[in-house]
PDB file of C-alpha atoms and ligand atoms in Angstrom:
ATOM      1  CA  UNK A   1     111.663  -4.430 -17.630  1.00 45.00           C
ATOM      2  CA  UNK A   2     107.798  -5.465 -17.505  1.00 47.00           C
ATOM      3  CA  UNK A   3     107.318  -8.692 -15.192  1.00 48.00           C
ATOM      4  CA  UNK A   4     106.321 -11.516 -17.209  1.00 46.00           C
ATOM      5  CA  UNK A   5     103.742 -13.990 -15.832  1.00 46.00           C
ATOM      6  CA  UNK A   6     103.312 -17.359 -16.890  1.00 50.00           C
ATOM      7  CA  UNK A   7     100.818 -16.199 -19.762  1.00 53.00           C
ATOM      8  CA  UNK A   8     103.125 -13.986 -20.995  1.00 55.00           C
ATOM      9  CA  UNK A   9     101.052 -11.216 -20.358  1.00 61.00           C
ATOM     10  CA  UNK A  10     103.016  -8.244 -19.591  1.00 72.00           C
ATOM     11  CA  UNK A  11     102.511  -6.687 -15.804  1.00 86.00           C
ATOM     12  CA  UNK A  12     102.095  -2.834 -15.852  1.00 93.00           C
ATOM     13  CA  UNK A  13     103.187  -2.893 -12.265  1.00 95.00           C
ATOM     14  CA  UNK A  14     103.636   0.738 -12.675  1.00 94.00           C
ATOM     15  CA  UNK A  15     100.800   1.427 -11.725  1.00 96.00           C
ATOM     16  CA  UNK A  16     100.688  -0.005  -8.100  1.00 97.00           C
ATOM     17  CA  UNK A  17     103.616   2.104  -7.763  1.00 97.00           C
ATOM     18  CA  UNK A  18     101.826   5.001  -8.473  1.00 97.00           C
ATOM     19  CA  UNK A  19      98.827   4.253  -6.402  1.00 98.00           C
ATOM     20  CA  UNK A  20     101.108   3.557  -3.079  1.00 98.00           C
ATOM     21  CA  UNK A  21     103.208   6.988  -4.267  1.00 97.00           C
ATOM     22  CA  UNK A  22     100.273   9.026  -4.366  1.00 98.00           C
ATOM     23  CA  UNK A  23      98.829   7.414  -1.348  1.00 98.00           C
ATOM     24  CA  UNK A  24     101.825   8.009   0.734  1.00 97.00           C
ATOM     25  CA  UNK A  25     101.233  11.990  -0.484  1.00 98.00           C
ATOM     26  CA  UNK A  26      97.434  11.714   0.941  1.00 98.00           C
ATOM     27  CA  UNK A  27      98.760  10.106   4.336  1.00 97.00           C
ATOM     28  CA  UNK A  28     101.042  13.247   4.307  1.00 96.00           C
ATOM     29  CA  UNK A  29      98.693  15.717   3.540  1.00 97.00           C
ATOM     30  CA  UNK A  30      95.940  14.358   5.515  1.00 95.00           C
ATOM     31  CA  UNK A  31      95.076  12.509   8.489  1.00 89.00           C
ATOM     32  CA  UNK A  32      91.427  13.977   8.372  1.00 96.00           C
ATOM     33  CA  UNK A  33      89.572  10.080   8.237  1.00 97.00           C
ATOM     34  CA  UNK A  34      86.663  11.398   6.252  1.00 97.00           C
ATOM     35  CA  UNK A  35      89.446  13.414   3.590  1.00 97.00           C
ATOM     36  CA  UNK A  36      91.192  10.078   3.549  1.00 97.00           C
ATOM     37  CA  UNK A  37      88.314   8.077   2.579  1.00 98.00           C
ATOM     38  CA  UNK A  38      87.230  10.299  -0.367  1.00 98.00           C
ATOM     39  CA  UNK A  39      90.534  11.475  -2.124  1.00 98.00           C
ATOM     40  CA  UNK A  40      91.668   7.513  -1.138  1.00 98.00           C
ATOM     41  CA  UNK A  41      88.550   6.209  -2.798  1.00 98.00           C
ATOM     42  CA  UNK A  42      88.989   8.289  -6.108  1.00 98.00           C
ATOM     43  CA  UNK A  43      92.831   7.135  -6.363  1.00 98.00           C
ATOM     44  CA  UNK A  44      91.221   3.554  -5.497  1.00 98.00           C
ATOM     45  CA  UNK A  45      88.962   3.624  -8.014  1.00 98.00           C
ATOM     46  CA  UNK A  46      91.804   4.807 -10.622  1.00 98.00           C
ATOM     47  CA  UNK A  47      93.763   1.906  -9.518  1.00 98.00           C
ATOM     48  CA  UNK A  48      91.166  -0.833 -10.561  1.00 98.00           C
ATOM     49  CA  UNK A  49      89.590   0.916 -13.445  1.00 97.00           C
ATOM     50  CA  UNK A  50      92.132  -1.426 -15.689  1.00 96.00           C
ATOM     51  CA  UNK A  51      92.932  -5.226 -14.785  1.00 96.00           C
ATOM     52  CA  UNK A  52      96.659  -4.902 -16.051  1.00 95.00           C
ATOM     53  CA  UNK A  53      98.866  -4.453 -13.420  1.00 96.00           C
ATOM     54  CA  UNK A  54      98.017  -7.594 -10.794  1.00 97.00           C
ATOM     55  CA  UNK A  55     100.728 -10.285 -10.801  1.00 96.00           C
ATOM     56  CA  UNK A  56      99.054 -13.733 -11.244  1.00 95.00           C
ATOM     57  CA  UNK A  57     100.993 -14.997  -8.251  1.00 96.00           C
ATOM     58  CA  UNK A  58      98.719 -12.459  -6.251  1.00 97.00           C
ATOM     59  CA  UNK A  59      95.445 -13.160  -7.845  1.00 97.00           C
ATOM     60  CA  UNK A  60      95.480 -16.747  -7.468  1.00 97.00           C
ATOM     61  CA  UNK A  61      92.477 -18.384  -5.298  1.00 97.00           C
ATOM     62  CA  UNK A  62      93.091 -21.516  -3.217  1.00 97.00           C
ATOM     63  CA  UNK A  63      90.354 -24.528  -2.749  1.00 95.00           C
ATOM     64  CA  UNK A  64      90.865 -24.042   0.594  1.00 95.00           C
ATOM     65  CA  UNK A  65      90.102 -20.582   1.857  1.00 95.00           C
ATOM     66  CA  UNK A  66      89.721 -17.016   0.551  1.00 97.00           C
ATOM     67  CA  UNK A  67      93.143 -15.708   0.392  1.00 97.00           C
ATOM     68  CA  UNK A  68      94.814 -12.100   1.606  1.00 98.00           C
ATOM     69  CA  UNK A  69      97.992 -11.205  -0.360  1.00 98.00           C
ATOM     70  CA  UNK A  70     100.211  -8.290   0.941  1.00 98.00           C
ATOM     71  CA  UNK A  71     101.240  -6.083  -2.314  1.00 98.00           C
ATOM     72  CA  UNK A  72     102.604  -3.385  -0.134  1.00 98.00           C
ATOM     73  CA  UNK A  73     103.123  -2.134   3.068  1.00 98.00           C
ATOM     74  CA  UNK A  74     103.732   1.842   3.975  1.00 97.00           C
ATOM     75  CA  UNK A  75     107.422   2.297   5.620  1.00 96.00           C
ATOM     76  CA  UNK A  76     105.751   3.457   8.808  1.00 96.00           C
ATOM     77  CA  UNK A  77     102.488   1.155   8.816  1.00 97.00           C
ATOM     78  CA  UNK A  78     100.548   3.904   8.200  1.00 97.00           C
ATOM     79  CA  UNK A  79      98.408   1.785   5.198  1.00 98.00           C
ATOM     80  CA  UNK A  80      98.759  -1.213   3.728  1.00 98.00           C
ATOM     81  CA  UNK A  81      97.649  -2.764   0.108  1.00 98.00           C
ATOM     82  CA  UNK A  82      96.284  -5.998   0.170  1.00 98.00           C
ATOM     83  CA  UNK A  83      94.334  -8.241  -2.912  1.00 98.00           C
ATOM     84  CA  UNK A  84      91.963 -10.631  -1.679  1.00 97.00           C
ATOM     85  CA  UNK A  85      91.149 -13.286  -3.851  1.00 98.00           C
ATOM     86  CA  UNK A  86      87.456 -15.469  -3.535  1.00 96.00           C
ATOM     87  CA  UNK A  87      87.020 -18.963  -5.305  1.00 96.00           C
ATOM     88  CA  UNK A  88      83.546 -20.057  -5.743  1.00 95.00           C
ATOM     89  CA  UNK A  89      81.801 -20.264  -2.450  1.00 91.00           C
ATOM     90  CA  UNK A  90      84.360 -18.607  -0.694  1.00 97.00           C
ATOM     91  CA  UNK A  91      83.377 -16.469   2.233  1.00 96.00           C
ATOM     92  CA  UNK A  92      84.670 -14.187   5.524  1.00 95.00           C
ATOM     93  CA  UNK A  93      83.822 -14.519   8.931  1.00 95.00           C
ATOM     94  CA  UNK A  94      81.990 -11.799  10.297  1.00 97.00           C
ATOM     95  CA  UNK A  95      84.925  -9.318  11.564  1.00 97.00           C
ATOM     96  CA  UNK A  96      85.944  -5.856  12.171  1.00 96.00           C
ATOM     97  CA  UNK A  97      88.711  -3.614  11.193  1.00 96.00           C
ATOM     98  CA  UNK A  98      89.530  -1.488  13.903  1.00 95.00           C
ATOM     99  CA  UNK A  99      91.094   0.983  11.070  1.00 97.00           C
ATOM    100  CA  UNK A 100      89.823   2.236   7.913  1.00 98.00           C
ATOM    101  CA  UNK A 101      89.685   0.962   5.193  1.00 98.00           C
ATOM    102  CA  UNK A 102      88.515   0.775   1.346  1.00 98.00           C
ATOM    103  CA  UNK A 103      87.908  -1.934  -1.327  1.00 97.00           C
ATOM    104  CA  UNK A 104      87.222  -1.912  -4.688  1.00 98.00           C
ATOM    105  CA  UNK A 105      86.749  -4.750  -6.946  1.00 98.00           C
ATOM    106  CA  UNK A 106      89.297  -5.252  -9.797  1.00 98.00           C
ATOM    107  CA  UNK A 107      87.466  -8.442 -10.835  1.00 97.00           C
ATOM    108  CA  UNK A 108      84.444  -9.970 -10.492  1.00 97.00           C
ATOM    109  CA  UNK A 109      81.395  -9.508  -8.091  1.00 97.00           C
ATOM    110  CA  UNK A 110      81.769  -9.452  -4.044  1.00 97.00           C
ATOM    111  CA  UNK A 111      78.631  -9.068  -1.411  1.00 96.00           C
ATOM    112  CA  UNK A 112      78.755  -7.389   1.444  1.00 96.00           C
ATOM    113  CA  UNK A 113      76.829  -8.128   4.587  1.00 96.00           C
ATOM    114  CA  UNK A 114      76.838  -4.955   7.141  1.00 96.00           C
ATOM    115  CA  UNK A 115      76.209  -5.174  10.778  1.00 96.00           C
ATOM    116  CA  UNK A 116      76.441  -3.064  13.742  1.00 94.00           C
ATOM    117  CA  UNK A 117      76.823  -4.322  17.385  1.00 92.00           C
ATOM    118  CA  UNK A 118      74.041  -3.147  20.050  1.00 92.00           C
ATOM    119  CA  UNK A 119      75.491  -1.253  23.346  1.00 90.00           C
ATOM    120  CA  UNK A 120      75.132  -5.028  24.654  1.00 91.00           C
ATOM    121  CA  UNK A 121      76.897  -6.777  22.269  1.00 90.00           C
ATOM    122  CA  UNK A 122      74.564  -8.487  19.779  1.00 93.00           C
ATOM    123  CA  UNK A 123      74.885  -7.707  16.321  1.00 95.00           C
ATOM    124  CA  UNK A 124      72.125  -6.433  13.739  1.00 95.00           C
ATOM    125  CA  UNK A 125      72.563  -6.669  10.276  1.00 95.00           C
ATOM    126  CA  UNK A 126      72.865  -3.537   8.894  1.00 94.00           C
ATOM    127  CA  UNK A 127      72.108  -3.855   4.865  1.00 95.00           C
ATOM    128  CA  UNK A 128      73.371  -5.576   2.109  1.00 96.00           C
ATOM    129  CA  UNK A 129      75.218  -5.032  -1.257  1.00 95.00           C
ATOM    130  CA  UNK A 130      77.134  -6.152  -4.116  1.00 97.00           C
ATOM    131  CA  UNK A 131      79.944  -4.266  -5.366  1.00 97.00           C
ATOM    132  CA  UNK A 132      80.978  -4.750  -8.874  1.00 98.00           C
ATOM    133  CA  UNK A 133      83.918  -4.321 -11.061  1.00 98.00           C
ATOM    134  CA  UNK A 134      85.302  -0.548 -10.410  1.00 98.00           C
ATOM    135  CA  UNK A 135      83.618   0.081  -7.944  1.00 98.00           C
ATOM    136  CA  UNK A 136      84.550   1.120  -4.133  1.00 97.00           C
ATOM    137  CA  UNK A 137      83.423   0.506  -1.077  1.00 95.00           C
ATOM    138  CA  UNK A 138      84.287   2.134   2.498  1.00 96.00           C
ATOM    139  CA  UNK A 139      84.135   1.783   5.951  1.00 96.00           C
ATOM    140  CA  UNK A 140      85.470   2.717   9.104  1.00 97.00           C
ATOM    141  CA  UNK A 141      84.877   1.965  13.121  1.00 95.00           C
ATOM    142  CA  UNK A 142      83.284   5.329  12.581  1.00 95.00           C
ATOM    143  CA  UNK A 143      81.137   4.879  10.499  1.00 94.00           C
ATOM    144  CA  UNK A 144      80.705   1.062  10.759  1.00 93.00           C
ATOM    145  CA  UNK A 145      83.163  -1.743  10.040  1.00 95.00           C
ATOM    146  CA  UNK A 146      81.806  -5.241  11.045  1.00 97.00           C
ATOM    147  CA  UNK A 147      80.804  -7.511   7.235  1.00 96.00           C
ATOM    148  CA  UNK A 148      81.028 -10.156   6.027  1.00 96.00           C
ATOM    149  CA  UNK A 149      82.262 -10.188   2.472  1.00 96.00           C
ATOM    150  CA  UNK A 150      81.431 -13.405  -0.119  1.00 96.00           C
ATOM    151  CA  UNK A 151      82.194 -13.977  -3.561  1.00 97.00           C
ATOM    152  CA  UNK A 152      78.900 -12.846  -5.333  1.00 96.00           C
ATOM    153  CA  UNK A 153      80.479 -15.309  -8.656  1.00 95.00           C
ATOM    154  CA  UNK A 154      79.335 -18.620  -8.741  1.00 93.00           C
ATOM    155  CA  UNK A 155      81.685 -20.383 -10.527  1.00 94.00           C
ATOM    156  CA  UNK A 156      84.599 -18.280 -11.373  1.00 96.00           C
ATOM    157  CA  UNK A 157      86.987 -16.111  -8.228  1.00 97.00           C
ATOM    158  CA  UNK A 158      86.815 -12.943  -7.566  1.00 98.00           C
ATOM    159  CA  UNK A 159      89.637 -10.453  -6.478  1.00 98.00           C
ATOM    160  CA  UNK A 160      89.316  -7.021  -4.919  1.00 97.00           C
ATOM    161  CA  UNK A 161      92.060  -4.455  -3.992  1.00 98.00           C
ATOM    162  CA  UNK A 162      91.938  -3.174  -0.566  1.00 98.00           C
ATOM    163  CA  UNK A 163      93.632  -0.350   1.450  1.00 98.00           C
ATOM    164  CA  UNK A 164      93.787   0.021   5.338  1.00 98.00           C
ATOM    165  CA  UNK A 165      95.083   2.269   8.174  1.00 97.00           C
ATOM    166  CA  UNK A 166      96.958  -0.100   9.701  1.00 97.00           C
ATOM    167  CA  UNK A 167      99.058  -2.995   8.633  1.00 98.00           C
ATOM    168  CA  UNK A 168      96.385  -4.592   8.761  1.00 97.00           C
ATOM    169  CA  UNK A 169      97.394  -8.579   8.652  1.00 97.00           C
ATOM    170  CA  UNK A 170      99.623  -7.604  11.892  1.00 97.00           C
ATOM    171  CA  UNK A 171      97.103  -5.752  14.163  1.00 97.00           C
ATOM    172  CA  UNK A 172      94.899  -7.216  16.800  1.00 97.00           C
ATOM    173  CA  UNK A 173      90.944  -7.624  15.560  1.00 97.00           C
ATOM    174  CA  UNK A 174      87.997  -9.768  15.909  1.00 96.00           C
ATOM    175  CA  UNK A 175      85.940 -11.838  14.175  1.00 97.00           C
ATOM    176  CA  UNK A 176      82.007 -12.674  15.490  1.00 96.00           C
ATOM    177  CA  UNK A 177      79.769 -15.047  15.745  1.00 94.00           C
ATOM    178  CA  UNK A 178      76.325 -14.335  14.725  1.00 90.00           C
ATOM    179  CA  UNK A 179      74.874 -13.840  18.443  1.00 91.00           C
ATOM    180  CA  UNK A 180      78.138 -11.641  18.463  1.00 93.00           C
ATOM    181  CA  UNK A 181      80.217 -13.163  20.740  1.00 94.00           C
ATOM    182  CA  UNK A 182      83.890 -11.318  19.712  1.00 95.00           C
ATOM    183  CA  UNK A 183      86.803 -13.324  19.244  1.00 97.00           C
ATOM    184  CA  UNK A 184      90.328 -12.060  18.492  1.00 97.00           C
ATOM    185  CA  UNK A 185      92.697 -12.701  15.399  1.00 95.00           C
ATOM    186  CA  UNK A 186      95.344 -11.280  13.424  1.00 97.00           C
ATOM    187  CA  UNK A 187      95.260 -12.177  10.368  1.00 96.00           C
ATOM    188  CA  UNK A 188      98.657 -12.277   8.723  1.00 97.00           C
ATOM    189  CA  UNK A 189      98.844 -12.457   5.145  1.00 98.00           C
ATOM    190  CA  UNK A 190      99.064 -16.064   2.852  1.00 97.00           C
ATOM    191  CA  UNK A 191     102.141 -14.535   0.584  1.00 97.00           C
ATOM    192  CA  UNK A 192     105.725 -14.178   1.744  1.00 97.00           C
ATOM    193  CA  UNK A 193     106.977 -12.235  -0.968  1.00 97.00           C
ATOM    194  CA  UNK A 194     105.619  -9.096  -2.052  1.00 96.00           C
ATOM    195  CA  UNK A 195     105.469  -7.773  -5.784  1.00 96.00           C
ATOM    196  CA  UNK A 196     108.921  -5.457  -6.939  1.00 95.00           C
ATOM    197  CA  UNK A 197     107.007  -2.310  -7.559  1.00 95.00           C
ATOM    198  CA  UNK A 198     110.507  -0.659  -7.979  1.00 94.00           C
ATOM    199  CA  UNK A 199     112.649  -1.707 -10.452  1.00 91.00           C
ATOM    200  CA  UNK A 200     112.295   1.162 -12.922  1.00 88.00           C
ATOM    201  CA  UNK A 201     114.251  -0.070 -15.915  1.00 85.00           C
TER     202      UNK A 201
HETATM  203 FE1   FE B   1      86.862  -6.791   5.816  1.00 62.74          FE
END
């Protein structure tokens, strides 16, 4: 049975399922970053290419701070799912990553703020854009993985879909000030429940 949510809309959670399946079969079949990255960002892209399947309990903003919702989280740790949800305003420190990752914008608009850190330690921006609805974004400490990413709506919330190499709201990380002075965090997740992406009935 569908999940209901409080609109009565039904969920096609489905779908999620058969984004983490098939991502599980990448992580399998590749551990090749680059490989990840680009078969990861076209089953991504499939993934938000229909606002459907998002619970509203995981889309919901919060006046006080942008919010990071676990949907899923691979046996091993070897990726995690997470939707971030932006009210108006709503904005992340500078930070890194330390693993891949990808994001792709189920609804909405999001801006992203690039930088790279100098052999001593200060940080340069590094270009700007805004990533729309379907659309995917990714990064690595490879290929560069210090933003800051800000709702680019201005009076309605925003929610992107994002995929790491890590669980990534348990591993250490930093955010930066913007002379670049590191600090750590781990950043947990705001949810303590996680969608049933299995009940097949
Ligand atoms: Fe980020």
């Amino acid at each position: 049975m569908n999940a209901v949510t409080a609109i009565d809309r039904p969920v096609e959670i489905s779908r999620l399922r058969g984004f983490v399946t098939a991502f599980a079969d990448l992580i399998a079949a590749t551990r090749d970053e680059q490989a990840l990255l680009n078969s990861g960002s076209v089953l991504l892209g499939r993934l938000i290419a229909k606002d459907d399947w998002l619970p509203d309990a995981f889309a919901r903003p919060n006046p006080d701070r942008y919010q990071q919702y676990l949907l899923h989280c691979d046996s091993r740790e070897r990726f995690s799912v997470v939707s971030f949800v932006w009210g108006p305003g709503q904005s992340t420190p500078i930070h890194d990553h330390s693993v891949w990752g990808l994001v792709g914008v189920l609804r909405g608009v999001e801006k992203v703020e690039r930088f790279r850190r100098k052999p001593e330690g200060a940080l340069v921006a590094d270009g700007e854009s805004l990533l729309h609805e379907g659309e995917v974004d990714a990064f690595s400490p490879r290929i560069g993985d210090i933003h800051r990413v800000t709702n680019g709506r201005d009076a309605a919330p925003s929610v992107s879909i994002h995929v790491y190499g890590a669980n990534i709201g348990a591993i250490e990380r930093a955010t930066y000030a913007v002379d670049g002075t590191p600090k750590t965090f781990i950043s947990g997740y705001a949810n303590s429940v996680i969608p049933n992406l299995w009940d097949r009935s």
